[in-house]
PDB file of C-alpha atoms in Angstrom:
ATOM      1  CA  MET A   1      24.813  11.058  -6.099  1.00  0.00           C
ATOM      2  CA  ARG A   2      21.747  11.478  -8.142  1.00  0.00           C
ATOM      3  CA  THR A   3      21.810  11.922 -11.814  1.00  0.00           C
ATOM      4  CA  SER A   4      20.981  15.683 -11.679  1.00  0.00           C
ATOM      5  CA  GLU A   5      23.802  16.407  -9.109  1.00  0.00           C
ATOM      6  CA  VAL A   6      26.622  14.561 -11.247  1.00  0.00           C
ATOM      7  CA  ALA A   7      25.315  16.463 -14.370  1.00  0.00           C
ATOM      8  CA  ALA A   8      25.481  19.819 -12.627  1.00  0.00           C
ATOM      9  CA  GLN A   9      28.847  19.276 -11.144  1.00  0.00           C
ATOM     10  CA  ALA A  10      30.308  17.890 -14.708  1.00  0.00           C
ATOM     11  CA  HIS A  11      28.509  20.510 -16.559  1.00  0.00           C
ATOM     12  CA  VAL A  12      26.734  18.143 -18.674  1.00  0.00           C
ATOM     13  CA  ASN A  13      23.079  17.343 -19.315  1.00  0.00           C
ATOM     14  CA  THR A  14      21.501  14.160 -18.056  1.00  0.00           C
ATOM     15  CA  GLN A  15      21.185  12.718 -21.419  1.00  0.00           C
ATOM     16  CA  THR A  16      24.821  12.972 -21.774  1.00  0.00           C
ATOM     17  CA  LEU A  17      25.320  10.623 -18.788  1.00  0.00           C
ATOM     18  CA  ARG A  18      23.070   7.984 -20.099  1.00  0.00           C
ATOM     19  CA  TYR A  19      24.937   8.183 -23.469  1.00  0.00           C
ATOM     20  CA  TYR A  20      28.160   7.939 -21.789  1.00  0.00           C
ATOM     21  CA  GLU A  21      26.606   4.843 -19.941  1.00  0.00           C
ATOM     22  CA  ARG A  22      25.500   3.368 -23.124  1.00  0.00           C
ATOM     23  CA  ARG A  23      28.920   3.902 -24.635  1.00  0.00           C
ATOM     24  CA  GLY A  24      30.515   2.231 -21.618  1.00  0.00           C
ATOM     25  CA  LEU A  25      32.677   5.214 -20.640  1.00  0.00           C
ATOM     26  CA  LEU A  26      30.687   5.564 -17.417  1.00  0.00           C
ATOM     27  CA  PRO A  27      29.842   2.433 -15.390  1.00  0.00           C
ATOM     28  CA  GLU A  28      26.383   2.113 -14.855  1.00  0.00           C
ATOM     29  CA  PRO A  29      25.169   3.367 -11.568  1.00  0.00           C
ATOM     30  CA  ALA A  30      23.346   1.516  -8.765  1.00  0.00           C
ATOM     31  CA  ARG A  31      19.690   2.142  -8.069  1.00  0.00           C
ATOM     32  CA  THR A  32      18.068   3.292  -4.907  1.00  0.00           C
ATOM     33  CA  GLN A  33      15.223   1.552  -3.402  1.00  0.00           C
ATOM     34  CA  SER A  34      12.935   4.123  -5.091  1.00  0.00           C
ATOM     35  CA  GLY A  35      14.688   3.180  -8.479  1.00  0.00           C
ATOM     36  CA  TYR A  36      16.941   6.506  -8.979  1.00  0.00           C
ATOM     37  CA  ARG A  37      20.172   6.246 -10.477  1.00  0.00           C
ATOM     38  CA  ALA A  38      22.962   6.476  -7.584  1.00  0.00           C
ATOM     39  CA  TYR A  39      26.384   7.545  -9.010  1.00  0.00           C
ATOM     40  CA  THR A  40      29.596   7.256  -7.026  1.00  0.00           C
ATOM     41  CA  PRO A  41      31.579  10.764  -6.631  1.00  0.00           C
ATOM     42  CA  ASP A  42      34.000   9.351  -9.087  1.00  0.00           C
ATOM     43  CA  ALA A  43      31.392   9.597 -11.846  1.00  0.00           C
ATOM     44  CA  VAL A  44      32.117  13.482 -11.853  1.00  0.00           C
ATOM     45  CA  ARG A  45      35.814  12.840 -12.592  1.00  0.00           C
ATOM     46  CA  VAL A  46      35.004  10.382 -15.246  1.00  0.00           C
ATOM     47  CA  VAL A  47      32.723  12.887 -17.033  1.00  0.00           C
ATOM     48  CA  ARG A  48      34.980  15.678 -16.700  1.00  0.00           C
ATOM     49  CA  PHE A  49      37.863  13.425 -17.963  1.00  0.00           C
ATOM     50  CA  VAL A  50      35.743  12.638 -20.991  1.00  0.00           C
ATOM     51  CA  LYS A  51      34.724  16.221 -21.557  1.00  0.00           C
ATOM     52  CA  ARG A  52      38.382  17.471 -21.307  1.00  0.00           C
ATOM     53  CA  ALA A  53      39.660  14.718 -23.813  1.00  0.00           C
ATOM     54  CA  GLN A  54      36.683  15.771 -26.187  1.00  0.00           C
ATOM     55  CA  GLN A  55      38.022  19.454 -25.835  1.00  0.00           C
ATOM     56  CA  LEU A  56      41.442  18.183 -26.936  1.00  0.00           C
ATOM     57  CA  GLY A  57      40.151  16.360 -30.052  1.00  0.00           C
ATOM     58  CA  PHE A  58      40.108  12.831 -28.822  1.00  0.00           C
ATOM     59  CA  THR A  59      37.109  10.741 -30.219  1.00  0.00           C
ATOM     60  CA  LEU A  60      34.895   8.809 -27.896  1.00  0.00           C
ATOM     61  CA  ASP A  61      36.750   5.480 -28.913  1.00  0.00           C
ATOM     62  CA  ASP A  62      39.986   7.273 -28.112  1.00  0.00           C
ATOM     63  CA  ILE A  63      38.617   8.362 -24.767  1.00  0.00           C
ATOM     64  CA  GLU A  64      37.753   4.842 -23.868  1.00  0.00           C
ATOM     65  CA  ALA A  65      41.239   3.623 -24.221  1.00  0.00           C
ATOM     66  CA  LEU A  66      42.532   6.762 -22.627  1.00  0.00           C
ATOM     67  CA  LEU A  67      40.282   5.966 -19.564  1.00  0.00           C
ATOM     68  CA  HIS A  68      41.778   2.411 -19.447  1.00  0.00           C
ATOM     69  CA  LEU A  69      45.215   3.939 -19.714  1.00  0.00           C
ATOM     70  CA  SER A  70      44.301   6.322 -16.906  1.00  0.00           C
ATOM     71  CA  ASP A  71      44.642   3.737 -14.231  1.00  0.00           C
ATOM     72  CA  GLY A  72      48.430   4.333 -14.484  1.00  0.00           C
ATOM     73  CA  GLY A  73      51.875   3.065 -14.986  1.00  0.00           C
ATOM     74  CA  PRO A  74      54.749   4.437 -17.270  1.00  0.00           C
ATOM     75  CA  ASP A  75      53.721   2.263 -20.312  1.00  0.00           C
ATOM     76  CA  SER A  76      50.311   4.173 -20.178  1.00  0.00           C
ATOM     77  CA  CYS A  77      52.082   7.565 -20.553  1.00  0.00           C
ATOM     78  CA  ASP A  78      53.847   6.284 -23.530  1.00  0.00           C
ATOM     79  CA  GLU A  79      50.699   4.831 -25.165  1.00  0.00           C
ATOM     80  CA  ALA A  80      48.697   8.154 -24.408  1.00  0.00           C
ATOM     81  CA  ARG A  81      51.743  10.007 -25.852  1.00  0.00           C
ATOM     82  CA  THR A  82      51.271   7.900 -29.105  1.00  0.00           C
ATOM     83  CA  MET A  83      47.597   8.508 -29.361  1.00  0.00           C
ATOM     84  CA  ALA A  84      48.115  12.297 -28.894  1.00  0.00           C
ATOM     85  CA  ARG A  85      50.742  12.345 -31.686  1.00  0.00           C
ATOM     86  CA  ILE A  86      48.281  10.621 -34.019  1.00  0.00           C
ATOM     87  CA  ARG A  87      45.625  13.012 -32.903  1.00  0.00           C
ATOM     88  CA  ILE A  88      48.081  15.996 -33.614  1.00  0.00           C
ATOM     89  CA  ALA A  89      48.476  14.762 -37.019  1.00  0.00           C
ATOM     90  CA  ASP A  90      44.893  14.132 -37.744  1.00  0.00           C
ATOM     91  CA  LEU A  91      44.172  17.680 -36.669  1.00  0.00           C
ATOM     92  CA  GLN A  92      46.882  19.138 -38.548  1.00  0.00           C
ATOM     93  CA  GLN A  93      45.516  17.467 -41.655  1.00  0.00           C
ATOM     94  CA  ARG A  94      42.316  18.973 -40.815  1.00  0.00           C
ATOM     95  CA  ILE A  95      43.647  22.258 -40.333  1.00  0.00           C
ATOM     96  CA  GLU A  96      45.216  22.122 -43.932  1.00  0.00           C
ATOM     97  CA  GLU A  97      42.179  20.699 -45.524  1.00  0.00           C
ATOM     98  CA  LEU A  98      40.114  23.820 -43.871  1.00  0.00           C
ATOM     99  CA  ALA A  99      42.871  26.251 -44.923  1.00  0.00           C
ATOM    100  CA  ASN A 100      42.420  24.973 -48.471  1.00  0.00           C
ATOM    101  CA  MET A 101      38.616  25.544 -48.423  1.00  0.00           C
ATOM    102  CA  ARG A 102      38.961  28.992 -47.090  1.00  0.00           C
ATOM    103  CA  ASP A 103      41.353  29.749 -49.677  1.00  0.00           C
ATOM    104  CA  ALA A 104      39.395  28.433 -52.477  1.00  0.00           C
ATOM    105  CA  LEU A 105      36.377  30.283 -51.243  1.00  0.00           C
ATOM    106  CA  ALA A 106      37.993  33.467 -50.965  1.00  0.00           C
ATOM    107  CA  ARG A 107      39.330  33.143 -54.583  1.00  0.00           C
ATOM    108  CA  LEU A 108      35.802  32.724 -55.647  1.00  0.00           C
ATOM    109  CA  VAL A 109      34.555  35.676 -53.382  1.00  0.00           C
ATOM    110  CA  ASP A 110      37.267  37.916 -55.075  1.00  0.00           C
ATOM    111  CA  THR A 111      35.705  37.231 -58.566  1.00  0.00           C
ATOM    112  CA  CYS A 112      32.491  38.910 -57.337  1.00  0.00           C
ATOM    113  CA  ASP A 113      34.045  42.119 -58.036  1.00  0.00           C
ATOM    114  CA  GLN A 114      33.032  42.301 -61.481  1.00  0.00           C
ATOM    115  CA  PRO A 115      30.042  44.482 -62.649  1.00  0.00           C
ATOM    116  CA  ARG A 116      26.921  42.815 -61.835  1.00  0.00           C
ATOM    117  CA  ALA A 117      25.552  43.180 -65.182  1.00  0.00           C
ATOM    118  CA  GLU A 118      28.441  41.302 -66.637  1.00  0.00           C
ATOM    119  CA  ARG A 119      28.482  38.318 -64.456  1.00  0.00           C
ATOM    120  CA  ASP A 120      26.733  35.312 -62.969  1.00  0.00           C
ATOM    121  CA  CYS A 121      27.648  34.455 -59.426  1.00  0.00           C
ATOM    122  CA  PRO A 122      30.991  32.649 -59.708  1.00  0.00           C
ATOM    123  CA  ILE A 123      30.331  30.859 -56.148  1.00  0.00           C
ATOM    124  CA  LEU A 124      27.249  29.355 -57.505  1.00  0.00           C
ATOM    125  CA  GLN A 125      28.862  28.348 -60.924  1.00  0.00           C
ATOM    126  CA  ASP A 126      31.772  26.721 -59.024  1.00  0.00           C
ATOM    127  CA  ILE A 127      29.228  24.645 -56.836  1.00  0.00           C
ATOM    128  CA  GLU A 128      27.028  23.786 -59.805  1.00  0.00           C
ATOM    129  CA  THR A 129      30.010  22.616 -61.850  1.00  0.00           C
ATOM    130  CA  VAL A 130      31.374  20.482 -59.197  1.00  0.00           C
ATOM    131  CA  ALA A 131      28.127  19.020 -58.368  1.00  0.00           C
ATOM    132  CA  ALA A 132      27.338  18.337 -62.127  1.00  0.00           C
ATOM    133  CA  THR A 133      30.912  16.872 -62.598  1.00  0.00           C
ATOM    134  CA  THR A 134      30.722  14.679 -59.476  1.00  0.00           C
ATOM    135  CA  ASN A 135      27.501  13.240 -60.500  1.00  0.00           C
ATOM    136  CA  SER A 136      28.179  12.353 -63.942  1.00  0.00           C
ATOM    137  CA  ALA A 137      31.456  10.671 -62.573  1.00  0.00           C
ATOM    138  CA  ALA A 138      29.479   8.670 -60.141  1.00  0.00           C
ATOM    139  CA  GLU A 139      26.914   7.553 -62.633  1.00  0.00           C
ATOM    140  CA  GLU A 140      29.661   6.010 -64.762  1.00  0.00           C
TER     141      GLU A 140
END
C-alpha cells in the first residue's frame, strides 16, 4: 500500500506515518522500484491501534510498550491492565488539577461584580501578584 492509502484508511496525514516510523511505532516500509514507500496492510491496523491508545490517554512511549504486548499471552493482559491503572491515576490527578484551576478562576470571575469605578481587575491582579512572587522566589 502507498503512503496516501494507509493515511486515508487510518484517518491520519502522511507526516503522522513518517513520525510513527521515526519513533519506531510503525515499521519502516519497503520501497518500490520507483522509490515509493510500500506498506503492508498491517500498517493501517498499527496506526489505528496507536490512535485509539492515544484517545485513551496513553503516551507514545506507553503505546510502544502496548504494541509489544499486543502480540499476546495472559501476562500481556496483566501488564496492559497495570499500565491502564497507572494511566487512570494520572488522568484523575490531571482532572483534580483542572478542577482546582476552574474553581480558582471562577472565584476570581465572581469578584468582578464590584462597581467598575471601585475596582481593578482581580483576575489581572492575581496573575500579576503570582508572577511577581514567583519571579522573586526564583531570583533568590
